[in-house]
mmCIF file of C-alpha atoms in Angstrom:
data_model
loop_
_atom_site.group_PDB
_atom_site.id
_atom_site.type_symbol
_atom_site.label_atom_id
_atom_site.label_comp_id
_atom_site.label_asym_id
_atom_site.label_seq_id
_atom_site.Cartn_x
_atom_site.Cartn_y
_atom_site.Cartn_z
ATOM 1 C CA MET K 363 -11.457 105.737 -25.459
ATOM 2 C CA ASN K 364 -8.156 104.829 -26.854
ATOM 3 C CA ASN K 365 -4.818 106.655 -26.702
ATOM 4 C CA LYS K 366 -5.231 108.046 -30.205
ATOM 5 C CA TYR K 367 -8.347 109.827 -29.079
ATOM 6 C CA TYR K 368 -6.631 111.589 -26.205
ATOM 7 C CA GLN K 369 -3.622 112.452 -28.387
ATOM 8 C CA ALA K 370 -5.932 114.138 -30.861
ATOM 9 C CA LEU K 371 -7.642 116.112 -28.053
ATOM 10 C CA GLN K 372 -4.165 117.145 -26.818
ATOM 11 C CA ALA K 373 -3.104 118.150 -30.349
ATOM 12 C CA ILE K 374 -6.106 120.470 -30.557
ATOM 13 C CA LYS K 375 -5.467 121.975 -27.124
ATOM 14 C CA THR K 376 -1.763 122.524 -27.895
ATOM 15 C CA SER K 377 -2.533 124.043 -31.284
ATOM 16 C CA ILE K 378 -5.061 126.454 -29.828
ATOM 17 C CA GLU K 379 -2.497 127.556 -27.167
ATOM 18 C CA ASN K 380 0.120 127.962 -29.870
ATOM 19 C CA ILE K 381 -2.157 130.184 -31.902
ATOM 20 C CA GLU K 382 -3.004 132.301 -28.850
ATOM 21 C CA ASN K 383 0.644 132.678 -28.129
ATOM 22 C CA PHE K 384 1.499 133.664 -31.743
ATOM 23 C CA ILE K 385 -1.321 136.266 -31.812
ATOM 24 C CA GLY K 386 -0.590 137.684 -28.394
ATOM 25 C CA ASN K 387 -2.655 140.030 -26.351
ATOM 26 C CA PRO K 388 -4.176 142.373 -27.141
ATOM 27 C CA LYS K 389 -5.153 140.709 -30.424
ATOM 28 C CA SER K 390 -4.448 142.806 -33.422
ATOM 29 C CA PHE K 391 -5.494 141.954 -36.952
ATOM 30 C CA GLU K 392 -3.051 144.554 -38.305
ATOM 31 C CA LEU K 393 -0.169 142.775 -36.565
ATOM 32 C CA TYR K 394 -1.373 139.342 -37.872
ATOM 33 C CA ASP K 395 -1.980 140.715 -41.349
ATOM 34 C CA GLY K 396 1.494 142.305 -41.576
ATOM 35 C CA ASN K 397 3.465 139.304 -40.284
ATOM 36 C CA ILE K 398 3.890 136.406 -42.699
ATOM 37 C CA LEU K 399 5.604 134.249 -40.086
ATOM 38 C CA ILE K 400 2.673 134.519 -37.721
ATOM 39 C CA GLN K 401 0.315 133.753 -40.593
ATOM 40 C CA ALA K 402 2.218 130.651 -41.489
ATOM 41 C CA ALA K 403 2.409 129.448 -37.912
ATOM 42 C CA VAL K 404 -1.321 129.989 -37.327
ATOM 43 C CA GLU K 405 -2.269 128.260 -40.574
ATOM 44 C CA ARG K 406 -0.063 125.223 -39.706
ATOM 45 C CA ASN K 407 -1.717 124.897 -36.316
ATOM 46 C CA LEU K 408 -5.205 125.226 -37.940
ATOM 47 C CA GLU K 409 -4.171 122.325 -40.208
ATOM 48 C CA ILE K 410 -3.259 120.256 -37.112
ATOM 49 C CA ILE K 411 -6.588 121.065 -35.529
ATOM 50 C CA GLY K 412 -8.392 119.940 -38.633
ATOM 51 C CA GLU K 413 -6.544 116.702 -38.815
ATOM 52 C CA ALA K 414 -6.979 115.993 -35.118
ATOM 53 C CA THR K 415 -10.727 116.697 -35.481
ATOM 54 C CA LYS K 416 -10.917 114.259 -38.378
ATOM 55 C CA ARG K 417 -9.212 111.568 -36.273
ATOM 56 C CA LEU K 418 -11.621 112.229 -33.420
ATOM 57 C CA LEU K 419 -14.614 111.784 -35.730
ATOM 58 C CA ASP K 420 -13.136 108.494 -37.016
ATOM 59 C CA ILE K 421 -12.958 107.232 -33.444
ATOM 60 C CA ASN K 422 -16.231 108.730 -32.161
ATOM 61 C CA PRO K 423 -18.629 110.057 -34.821
ATOM 62 C CA ALA K 424 -20.867 111.423 -32.064
ATOM 63 C CA ILE K 425 -18.213 113.700 -30.581
ATOM 64 C CA ALA K 426 -19.696 116.873 -29.153
ATOM 65 C CA ILE K 427 -17.587 119.364 -31.054
ATOM 66 C CA SER K 428 -19.560 121.857 -33.101
ATOM 67 C CA ASN K 429 -18.775 122.627 -36.713
ATOM 68 C CA THR K 430 -16.495 119.563 -37.167
ATOM 69 C CA ARG K 431 -17.117 119.627 -40.936
ATOM 70 C CA SER K 432 -16.079 123.316 -41.183
ATOM 71 C CA ILE K 433 -12.962 122.555 -39.144
ATOM 72 C CA ILE K 434 -11.901 119.795 -41.497
ATOM 73 C CA ASN K 435 -12.807 121.861 -44.546
ATOM 74 C CA THR K 436 -10.620 124.693 -43.259
ATOM 75 C CA ARG K 437 -7.721 122.269 -42.903
ATOM 76 C CA ASN K 438 -8.283 121.039 -46.430
ATOM 77 C CA LYS K 439 -8.547 124.618 -47.813
ATOM 78 C CA ILE K 440 -5.265 125.632 -46.105
ATOM 79 C CA SER K 441 -3.542 122.414 -47.330
ATOM 80 C CA HIS K 442 -4.811 122.243 -50.842
ATOM 81 C CA GLY K 443 -6.269 125.706 -51.644
ATOM 82 C CA TYR K 444 -3.521 127.693 -50.014
ATOM 83 C CA ASP K 445 -3.781 130.353 -52.751
ATOM 84 C CA GLU K 446 -7.364 130.973 -51.754
ATOM 85 C CA ILE K 447 -6.684 131.704 -48.082
ATOM 86 C CA GLU K 448 -7.487 135.197 -46.928
ATOM 87 C CA ASN K 449 -6.246 136.720 -43.738
ATOM 88 C CA PRO K 450 -9.696 138.113 -42.729
ATOM 89 C CA GLN K 451 -11.116 134.543 -42.923
ATOM 90 C CA ILE K 452 -8.428 133.133 -40.732
ATOM 91 C CA TRP K 453 -8.786 136.017 -38.285
ATOM 92 C CA GLY K 454 -12.470 135.327 -38.008
ATOM 93 C CA ILE K 455 -11.698 131.688 -37.155
ATOM 94 C CA ILE K 456 -9.235 132.918 -34.481
ATOM 95 C CA ILE K 457 -11.591 135.417 -32.905
ATOM 96 C CA ASN K 458 -15.009 133.653 -33.337
ATOM 97 C CA HIS K 459 -14.411 129.866 -33.391
ATOM 98 C CA LEU K 460 -11.242 129.025 -31.489
ATOM 99 C CA PRO K 461 -12.604 130.190 -28.063
ATOM 100 C CA ILE K 462 -15.591 127.798 -28.554
ATOM 101 C CA LEU K 463 -13.362 124.944 -29.634
ATOM 102 C CA ARG K 464 -11.111 125.567 -26.635
ATOM 103 C CA ILE K 465 -14.070 124.933 -24.376
ATOM 104 C CA GLU K 466 -15.411 121.992 -26.292
ATOM 105 C CA GLN K 467 -12.064 120.102 -26.647
ATOM 106 C CA GLY K 468 -11.773 120.099 -22.881
ATOM 107 C CA ILE K 469 -14.791 117.881 -22.571
ATOM 108 C CA ARG K 470 -13.999 114.199 -22.133
ATOM 109 C CA PHE K 471 -16.492 111.769 -23.734
#
């Protein structure tokens, strides 16, 4: 695989780590919901994850990351449908999907 492939994997890894740092531990929806700076930072990193996923698919359409279309669609919704973003949706991604993506992005193909 080429360097752009590994750069995209690294971008995903870094963005997941950033989101985890922004959210903190223990995870609190109330803290997230009440802090517009954290919301903006998380959304930006979700955009990066979506763009990196798109690049990975361009390089290797058979990449073993689940829900690639949903990841890319989330990026598009944040970028273009920003007025439709709801905090509970983003929180669901943080809690339910990022842990899986964290595991999957670590796999080298």
